Amino acid sequence: MTGDNTIKLACQGVWKLFGNGERDFLRRHGDDVDDATLKDAGMIGAVRDVNLDIHEGEIFVIMGLSGSGKSTLVRCLSRLIEPTAGRILFNGDDLLAADEAGLIEIRRHKMGMVFQHFALLPHLTVLGNVAFPLEIQGVSRTEREQRAREIIALVGLEGRESYYPRELSGGQQQRVGIARSLAVEPELWFLDEPFSALDPLIRREMQDEFIRLQNVLHKTIVFITHDFDEAIRLADRIAIMKDGRVIQTGTPEELVTAPATDYVAEFTNDIPRAKVLTLKSIMRAASSADHAGRLSAAERIADVAPRFEPGKSYAVVDEAGDMVGEVTRDDLVEVFMGRRDG
């Protein structure tokens, strides 16, 4: 689930105010606008001076409590709504400079979107729903149905092509929504709380499916959630929002071990450290060449703990396969007991 350093989507000084004359208001007051000034002017600061770089191939999670501005921000990034101010660069080009025809072209061919509510077309079958974006593009019926069948198989719904949405479970309907968004082979994939309407067990299954799909497709993904457990399962990096502002951006491990504010610390306080800490954060210098096995420094403690045997040490290796340290079962126990925090 890791990306490279190429910036796919950049968000520079983006604001979204709701109120009369919001653009003139922001021009008069500049970027340093406090809550009292907004309130006196009858303005709502839904997104406030946000700066983000989203890298090629990464899962970038934007999270926060209800009303934090995360969904408004993703709608600005996709230009479903127009920002009040700022720049949004997609592949280095200013997305806000695109005219209506250019924006339609980008959405049809380069962006995919999945939302909490499945929004499937009830009169179309699974095959028809997944093929629909390709039909809009003018793709021939034979070609679009062939592509749709491939995507349907990819999301695990092979054999249900002729079913209608009402004949599917909630999890299956969301898979159709995901398949439909993937049919156009998007470069950039927006998902706004796609699993929050699902039962917990189905939600977990969909998260597993999502991870599997990303390991196959390597998309650049902007994923919105209010659930930190979901975020740490899926994210390469996380941006935490509060009152329209991004408070901190970092890996799950960075947010938990080095919170920038008391709000972030409180937000992450109940997360078990073993779920986010990697072996790199607890490894020690290797004292022996005799190890029971080799483990990646990037693996999380909770994921590798079942493999450990008492009294044995394990080599920790970097991406190149070179040994950079070692860990023992006792090191892991210290973390689970809350005696170590990285």
CSV table of C-alpha atoms in Angstrom, one decimal:
chain,number,residue,atom,x,y,z
A,1,MET,CA,0.0,0.0,0.0
A,2,THR,CA,2.9,2.4,-0.5
A,3,GLY,CA,3.2,5.0,-3.2
A,4,ASP,CA,6.2,6.8,-4.7
A,5,ASN,CA,7.3,10.4,-4.3
A,6,THR,CA,5.6,11.7,-7.5
A,7,ILE,CA,2.9,14.1,-6.6
A,8,LYS,CA,-0.4,13.2,-8.2
A,9,LEU,CA,-2.7,15.7,-6.6
A,10,ALA,CA,-1.7,18.9,-4.8
A,11,CYS,CA,-3.9,21.1,-2.7
A,12,GLN,CA,-2.5,24.6,-2.1
A,13,GLY,CA,-4.1,27.1,0.2
A,14,VAL,CA,-7.6,25.8,-0.5
A,15,TRP,CA,-10.6,27.5,1.2
A,16,LYS,CA,-14.3,26.8,1.0
A,17,LEU,CA,-16.5,29.3,2.8
A,18,PHE,CA,-20.3,29.2,2.7
A,19,GLY,CA,-22.1,32.5,2.9
A,20,ASN,CA,-22.9,35.6,0.8
A,21,GLY,CA,-19.9,37.2,-0.9
A,22,GLU,CA,-17.5,34.6,0.4
A,23,ARG,CA,-14.8,35.4,-2.3
A,24,ASP,CA,-14.9,39.1,-1.5
A,25,PHE,CA,-14.8,38.4,2.2
A,26,LEU,CA,-11.7,36.3,1.8
A,27,ARG,CA,-10.0,38.8,-0.4
A,28,ARG,CA,-10.6,41.5,2.2
A,29,HIS,CA,-9.4,39.5,5.2
A,30,GLY,CA,-6.7,37.2,3.7
A,31,ASP,CA,-5.8,33.8,5.1
A,32,ASP,CA,-5.7,34.8,8.7
A,33,VAL,CA,-9.4,34.6,9.5
A,34,ASP,CA,-10.4,33.6,13.0
A,35,ASP,CA,-13.7,32.0,14.1
A,36,ALA,CA,-15.1,35.2,15.5
A,37,THR,CA,-14.6,37.1,12.3
A,38,LEU,CA,-16.3,34.3,10.3
A,39,LYS,CA,-19.2,34.2,12.7
A,40,ASP,CA,-19.7,38.0,12.6
A,41,ALA,CA,-19.8,37.9,8.8
A,42,GLY,CA,-22.3,35.0,8.8
A,43,MET,CA,-19.7,32.7,7.1
A,44,ILE,CA,-19.1,29.0,7.6
A,45,GLY,CA,-15.4,28.0,7.2
A,46,ALA,CA,-15.9,24.5,5.9
A,47,VAL,CA,-12.3,24.2,4.5
A,48,ARG,CA,-9.7,26.6,5.7
A,49,ASP,CA,-6.3,27.1,4.1
A,50,VAL,CA,-5.6,23.4,3.4
A,51,ASN,CA,-2.3,22.3,1.9
A,52,LEU,CA,-1.7,18.7,0.9
A,53,ASP,CA,0.4,16.6,-1.5
A,54,ILE,CA,-1.0,13.2,-2.4
A,55,HIS,CA,1.6,10.9,-4.0
A,56,GLU,CA,1.3,8.5,-6.9
A,57,GLY,CA,0.0,5.1,-5.8
A,58,GLU,CA,-0.7,5.8,-2.2
A,59,ILE,CA,-3.8,5.5,-0.1
A,60,PHE,CA,-4.2,8.9,1.5
A,61,VAL,CA,-6.9,9.0,4.2
A,62,ILE,CA,-8.6,12.2,5.2
A,63,MET,CA,-10.3,11.8,8.5
A,64,GLY,CA,-12.0,13.8,11.3
A,65,LEU,CA,-15.2,13.9,13.2
A,66,SER,CA,-18.6,14.9,11.7
A,67,GLY,CA,-18.4,18.5,10.6
A,68,SER,CA,-14.6,18.6,10.4
A,69,GLY,CA,-14.7,19.4,6.6
A,70,LYS,CA,-13.4,16.2,5.2
A,71,SER,CA,-16.2,15.5,2.8
A,72,THR,CA,-16.3,19.2,1.7
A,73,LEU,CA,-12.6,19.0,1.0
A,74,VAL,CA,-12.8,15.9,-1.2
A,75,ARG,CA,-15.7,17.6,-3.1
A,76,CYS,CA,-13.4,20.6,-3.7
A,77,LEU,CA,-10.5,18.2,-4.8
A,78,SER,CA,-12.8,16.6,-7.4
A,79,ARG,CA,-14.5,20.0,-8.2
A,80,LEU,CA,-17.9,18.7,-7.4
A,81,ILE,CA,-18.1,22.1,-5.6
A,82,GLU,CA,-15.9,25.1,-6.4
A,83,PRO,CA,-13.4,26.2,-3.8
A,84,THR,CA,-13.6,29.8,-2.6
A,85,ALA,CA,-9.8,30.2,-3.0
A,86,GLY,CA,-6.6,28.2,-3.6
A,87,ARG,CA,-5.1,25.9,-6.2
A,88,ILE,CA,-5.6,22.2,-7.0
A,89,LEU,CA,-3.1,20.6,-9.2
A,90,PHE,CA,-3.8,17.3,-10.9
A,91,ASN,CA,-0.7,15.8,-12.7
A,92,GLY,CA,0.8,19.3,-12.4
A,93,ASP,CA,-2.1,21.0,-14.2
A,94,ASP,CA,-4.5,23.5,-12.5
A,95,LEU,CA,-7.8,21.6,-12.1
A,96,LEU,CA,-9.6,24.8,-11.3
A,97,ALA,CA,-8.6,26.2,-14.7
A,98,ALA,CA,-10.3,23.4,-16.6
A,99,ASP,CA,-13.5,24.5,-18.4
A,100,GLU,CA,-16.7,22.4,-18.2
A,101,ALA,CA,-15.8,20.3,-21.2
A,102,GLY,CA,-12.3,19.6,-19.9
A,103,LEU,CA,-13.6,18.7,-16.4
A,104,ILE,CA,-16.2,16.3,-17.9
A,105,GLU,CA,-13.4,14.7,-19.8
A,106,ILE,CA,-11.2,14.3,-16.7
A,107,ARG,CA,-14.0,12.8,-14.7
A,108,ARG,CA,-15.0,10.4,-17.4
A,109,HIS,CA,-11.5,9.1,-18.0
A,110,LYS,CA,-9.2,9.9,-15.1
A,111,MET,CA,-11.3,10.0,-11.9
A,112,GLY,CA,-13.4,7.4,-10.1
A,113,MET,CA,-15.7,8.2,-7.2
A,114,VAL,CA,-17.4,6.0,-4.7
A,115,PHE,CA,-19.7,7.4,-2.0
A,116,GLN,CA,-21.4,6.1,1.2
A,117,HIS,CA,-24.7,5.7,-0.6
A,118,PHE,CA,-24.3,3.2,-3.5
A,119,ALA,CA,-26.4,5.2,-6.0
A,120,LEU,CA,-26.8,2.2,-8.3
A,121,LEU,CA,-29.3,2.4,-11.1
A,122,PRO,CA,-32.2,0.1,-10.0
A,123,HIS,CA,-33.4,-0.7,-13.5
A,124,LEU,CA,-30.0,-1.9,-14.6
A,125,THR,CA,-28.3,-5.3,-13.8
A,126,VAL,CA,-24.9,-5.6,-12.2
A,127,LEU,CA,-23.4,-5.8,-15.7
A,128,GLY,CA,-25.4,-2.7,-16.8
A,129,ASN,CA,-24.4,-0.7,-13.8
A,130,VAL,CA,-20.7,-1.4,-14.1
A,131,ALA,CA,-20.7,-0.8,-17.9
A,132,PHE,CA,-22.7,2.4,-17.6
A,133,PRO,CA,-19.7,4.8,-17.4
A,134,LEU,CA,-18.2,3.2,-20.5
A,135,GLU,CA,-21.5,3.6,-22.3
A,136,ILE,CA,-21.4,7.4,-21.4
A,137,GLN,CA,-17.9,7.5,-23.0
A,138,GLY,CA,-19.3,6.0,-26.2
A,139,VAL,CA,-17.5,2.6,-25.9
A,140,SER,CA,-19.1,-0.1,-28.0
A,141,ARG,CA,-21.4,-2.5,-26.3
A,142,THR,CA,-19.2,-5.5,-26.9
A,143,GLU,CA,-16.1,-3.7,-25.5
A,144,ARG,CA,-17.8,-2.2,-22.5
A,145,GLU,CA,-19.5,-5.4,-21.5
A,146,GLN,CA,-16.2,-7.3,-21.8
A,147,ARG,CA,-14.5,-4.7,-19.6
A,148,ALA,CA,-17.4,-4.7,-17.1
A,149,ARG,CA,-17.2,-8.5,-16.8
A,150,GLU,CA,-13.4,-8.3,-16.1
A,151,ILE,CA,-14.0,-5.7,-13.3
A,152,ILE,CA,-17.0,-7.7,-11.9
A,153,ALA,CA,-14.7,-10.7,-11.6
A,154,LEU,CA,-12.0,-8.6,-10.0
A,155,VAL,CA,-14.4,-7.5,-7.1
A,156,GLY,CA,-15.6,-11.0,-6.6
A,157,LEU,CA,-19.1,-10.8,-8.1
A,158,GLU,CA,-18.6,-13.2,-11.1
A,159,GLY,CA,-21.8,-15.1,-11.7
A,160,ARG,CA,-24.0,-12.2,-10.5
A,161,GLU,CA,-23.8,-10.1,-13.7
A,162,SER,CA,-27.6,-10.5,-14.4
A,163,TYR,CA,-28.7,-9.6,-10.8
A,164,TYR,CA,-30.5,-6.4,-10.1
A,165,PRO,CA,-29.4,-4.2,-7.1
A,166,ARG,CA,-32.4,-5.2,-5.1
A,167,GLU,CA,-31.3,-8.8,-5.3
A,168,LEU,CA,-27.9,-8.1,-3.7
A,169,SER,CA,-26.7,-7.6,-0.1
A,170,GLY,CA,-25.3,-4.2,1.0
A,171,GLY,CA,-21.8,-5.4,0.7
A,172,GLN,CA,-22.4,-6.8,-2.8
A,173,GLN,CA,-24.1,-3.5,-3.8
A,174,GLN,CA,-21.0,-1.6,-2.6
A,175,ARG,CA,-18.8,-3.9,-4.7
A,176,VAL,CA,-20.9,-3.0,-7.7
A,177,GLY,CA,-20.3,0.7,-6.9
A,178,ILE,CA,-16.6,0.1,-6.6
A,179,ALA,CA,-16.6,-1.9,-9.9
A,180,ARG,CA,-18.5,0.9,-11.7
A,181,SER,CA,-15.9,3.5,-10.6
A,182,LEU,CA,-13.1,1.3,-11.7
A,183,ALA,CA,-14.5,0.6,-15.1
A,184,VAL,CA,-13.0,3.7,-16.6
A,185,GLU,CA,-9.6,2.8,-15.2
A,186,PRO,CA,-9.2,6.0,-13.2
A,187,GLU,CA,-5.8,7.5,-12.3
A,188,LEU,CA,-7.3,9.0,-9.2
A,189,TRP,CA,-9.9,7.3,-7.0
A,190,PHE,CA,-12.0,9.2,-4.5
A,191,LEU,CA,-13.9,7.2,-1.8
A,192,ASP,CA,-16.1,9.1,0.7
A,193,GLU,CA,-16.9,6.8,3.7
A,194,PRO,CA,-17.7,4.0,1.3
A,195,PHE,CA,-18.1,1.3,4.0
A,196,SER,CA,-19.8,3.3,6.8
A,197,ALA,CA,-23.3,2.1,6.0
A,198,LEU,CA,-22.3,-1.5,6.2
A,199,ASP,CA,-22.6,-3.9,9.1
A,200,PRO,CA,-19.3,-4.3,11.0
A,201,LEU,CA,-18.5,-7.8,9.7
A,202,ILE,CA,-19.3,-6.9,6.1
A,203,ARG,CA,-17.3,-3.7,6.6
A,204,ARG,CA,-14.3,-5.6,7.6
A,205,GLU,CA,-14.6,-7.9,4.6
A,206,MET,CA,-14.9,-4.9,2.3
A,207,GLN,CA,-11.7,-3.4,3.9
A,208,ASP,CA,-9.9,-6.7,3.1
A,209,GLU,CA,-11.3,-6.6,-0.4
A,210,PHE,CA,-10.2,-3.0,-0.8
A,211,ILE,CA,-6.6,-3.8,0.3
A,212,ARG,CA,-6.5,-6.8,-2.1
A,213,LEU,CA,-7.7,-4.5,-5.0
A,214,GLN,CA,-5.1,-1.9,-4.2
A,215,ASN,CA,-2.3,-4.5,-4.2
A,216,VAL,CA,-3.4,-5.5,-7.7
A,217,LEU,CA,-4.3,-2.0,-9.1
A,218,HIS,CA,-1.9,0.4,-7.3
A,219,LYS,CA,-4.3,3.4,-7.7
A,220,THR,CA,-3.8,6.8,-6.2
A,221,ILE,CA,-6.6,6.9,-3.6
A,222,VAL,CA,-8.2,9.6,-1.5
A,223,PHE,CA,-10.2,7.9,1.2
A,224,ILE,CA,-12.5,9.7,3.6
A,225,THR,CA,-13.4,8.1,7.0
A,226,HIS,CA,-14.2,9.1,10.6
A,227,ASP,CA,-13.0,5.7,11.9
A,228,PHE,CA,-9.4,5.6,13.0
A,229,ASP,CA,-9.3,1.8,13.1
A,230,GLU,CA,-10.3,1.8,9.4
A,231,ALA,CA,-7.8,4.5,8.6
A,232,ILE,CA,-4.8,2.7,10.1
A,233,ARG,CA,-5.8,-0.5,8.3
A,234,LEU,CA,-5.9,1.2,4.9
A,235,ALA,CA,-3.7,4.3,4.9
A,236,ASP,CA,-0.2,5.0,3.8
A,237,ARG,CA,-0.7,8.5,5.2
A,238,ILE,CA,-3.5,10.2,7.1
A,239,ALA,CA,-4.5,13.8,7.4
A,240,ILE,CA,-6.6,14.7,10.5
A,241,MET,CA,-9.0,17.6,10.1
A,242,LYS,CA,-10.7,19.8,12.7
A,243,ASP,CA,-12.9,22.8,12.1
A,244,GLY,CA,-12.0,22.9,8.4
A,245,ARG,CA,-8.2,22.8,8.9
A,246,VAL,CA,-5.7,20.0,8.5
A,247,ILE,CA,-4.2,19.6,12.0
A,248,GLN,CA,-1.5,17.0,11.2
A,249,THR,CA,-0.5,14.8,8.3
A,250,GLY,CA,1.7,11.7,8.7
A,251,THR,CA,1.8,7.9,8.7
A,252,PRO,CA,-0.4,6.1,11.3
A,253,GLU,CA,2.7,5.5,13.3
A,254,GLU,CA,3.8,9.1,13.2
A,255,LEU,CA,0.3,10.3,14.3
A,256,VAL,CA,0.2,7.9,17.3
A,257,THR,CA,3.8,8.3,18.5
A,258,ALA,CA,4.3,12.0,17.8
A,259,PRO,CA,0.9,13.9,17.8
A,260,ALA,CA,1.3,17.5,16.9
A,261,THR,CA,-1.5,18.8,19.1
A,262,ASP,CA,-3.5,17.7,22.1
A,263,TYR,CA,-6.4,17.1,19.8
A,264,VAL,CA,-4.5,14.6,17.7
A,265,ALA,CA,-3.2,12.9,20.9
A,266,GLU,CA,-6.8,12.6,22.2
A,267,PHE,CA,-8.0,11.4,18.7
A,268,THR,CA,-5.4,8.6,18.7
A,269,ASN,CA,-5.3,7.8,22.4
A,270,ASP,CA,-7.3,4.6,22.4
A,271,ILE,CA,-5.6,3.0,19.4
A,272,PRO,CA,-3.5,-0.1,20.5
A,273,ARG,CA,0.1,0.8,19.8
A,274,ALA,CA,0.7,-2.7,18.3
A,275,LYS,CA,-1.7,-1.9,15.5
A,276,VAL,CA,0.4,1.0,14.3
A,277,LEU,CA,4.0,0.5,15.4
A,278,THR,CA,6.3,-1.1,13.0
A,279,LEU,CA,9.3,-3.4,13.8
A,280,LYS,CA,11.5,-0.6,12.7
A,281,SER,CA,10.3,1.5,15.7
A,282,ILE,CA,11.2,-1.2,18.3
A,283,MET,CA,14.2,-3.1,16.8
A,284,ARG,CA,17.6,-3.2,18.4
A,285,ALA,CA,21.1,-3.6,17.0
A,286,ALA,CA,21.6,-7.2,15.9
A,287,SER,CA,23.7,-9.1,18.4
A,288,SER,CA,23.8,-12.4,16.6
A,289,ALA,CA,23.7,-13.8,13.1
A,290,ASP,CA,21.5,-16.7,14.3
A,291,HIS,CA,17.9,-15.8,13.8
A,292,ALA,CA,14.7,-17.8,13.6
A,293,GLY,CA,13.5,-15.8,10.6
A,294,ARG,CA,13.5,-12.5,8.6
A,295,LEU,CA,10.9,-9.9,8.9
A,296,SER,CA,10.4,-6.6,7.1
A,297,ALA,CA,11.1,-3.4,9.1
A,298,ALA,CA,7.8,-2.0,7.7
A,299,GLU,CA,5.6,-4.8,9.2
A,300,ARG,CA,3.3,-3.9,12.0
A,301,ILE,CA,3.7,-5.5,15.4
A,302,ALA,CA,0.2,-6.9,15.7
A,303,ASP,CA,0.5,-8.5,12.2
A,304,VAL,CA,3.7,-10.4,12.9
A,305,ALA,CA,3.2,-11.3,16.6
A,306,PRO,CA,1.6,-14.7,16.0
A,307,ARG,CA,4.8,-15.8,14.1
A,308,PHE,CA,7.1,-15.3,17.1
A,309,GLU,CA,8.4,-18.1,19.3
A,310,PRO,CA,9.6,-17.7,22.8
A,311,GLY,CA,13.4,-17.3,23.3
A,312,LYS,CA,14.0,-16.7,19.6
A,313,SER,CA,15.2,-13.5,17.9
A,314,TYR,CA,14.2,-12.4,14.4
A,315,ALA,CA,16.2,-10.4,11.9
A,316,VAL,CA,14.7,-7.2,10.7
A,317,VAL,CA,15.4,-6.3,7.1
A,318,ASP,CA,15.0,-3.2,4.9
A,319,GLU,CA,13.4,-3.0,1.5
A,320,ALA,CA,16.6,-4.2,-0.1
A,321,GLY,CA,16.6,-7.3,2.1
A,322,ASP,CA,19.6,-6.1,4.2
A,323,MET,CA,19.5,-6.7,7.9
A,324,VAL,CA,19.1,-3.5,9.9
A,325,GLY,CA,18.4,-4.9,13.4
A,326,GLU,CA,16.6,-7.7,15.4
A,327,VAL,CA,13.6,-8.2,17.6
A,328,THR,CA,12.5,-10.8,20.1
A,329,ARG,CA,9.1,-11.8,21.4
A,330,ASP,CA,9.9,-10.0,24.6
A,331,ASP,CA,10.2,-6.7,22.6
A,332,LEU,CA,6.7,-7.3,21.3
A,333,VAL,CA,5.3,-8.1,24.7
A,334,GLU,CA,6.6,-4.8,26.0
A,335,VAL,CA,4.5,-3.0,23.4
A,336,PHE,CA,1.4,-5.1,24.1
A,337,MET,CA,1.8,-4.4,27.8
A,338,GLY,CA,2.0,-0.7,27.2
A,339,ARG,CA,5.6,-0.4,28.4
A,340,ARG,CA,7.0,0.8,25.1
A,341,ASP,CA,5.7,3.4,22.7
A,342,GLY,CA,8.1,3.1,19.9
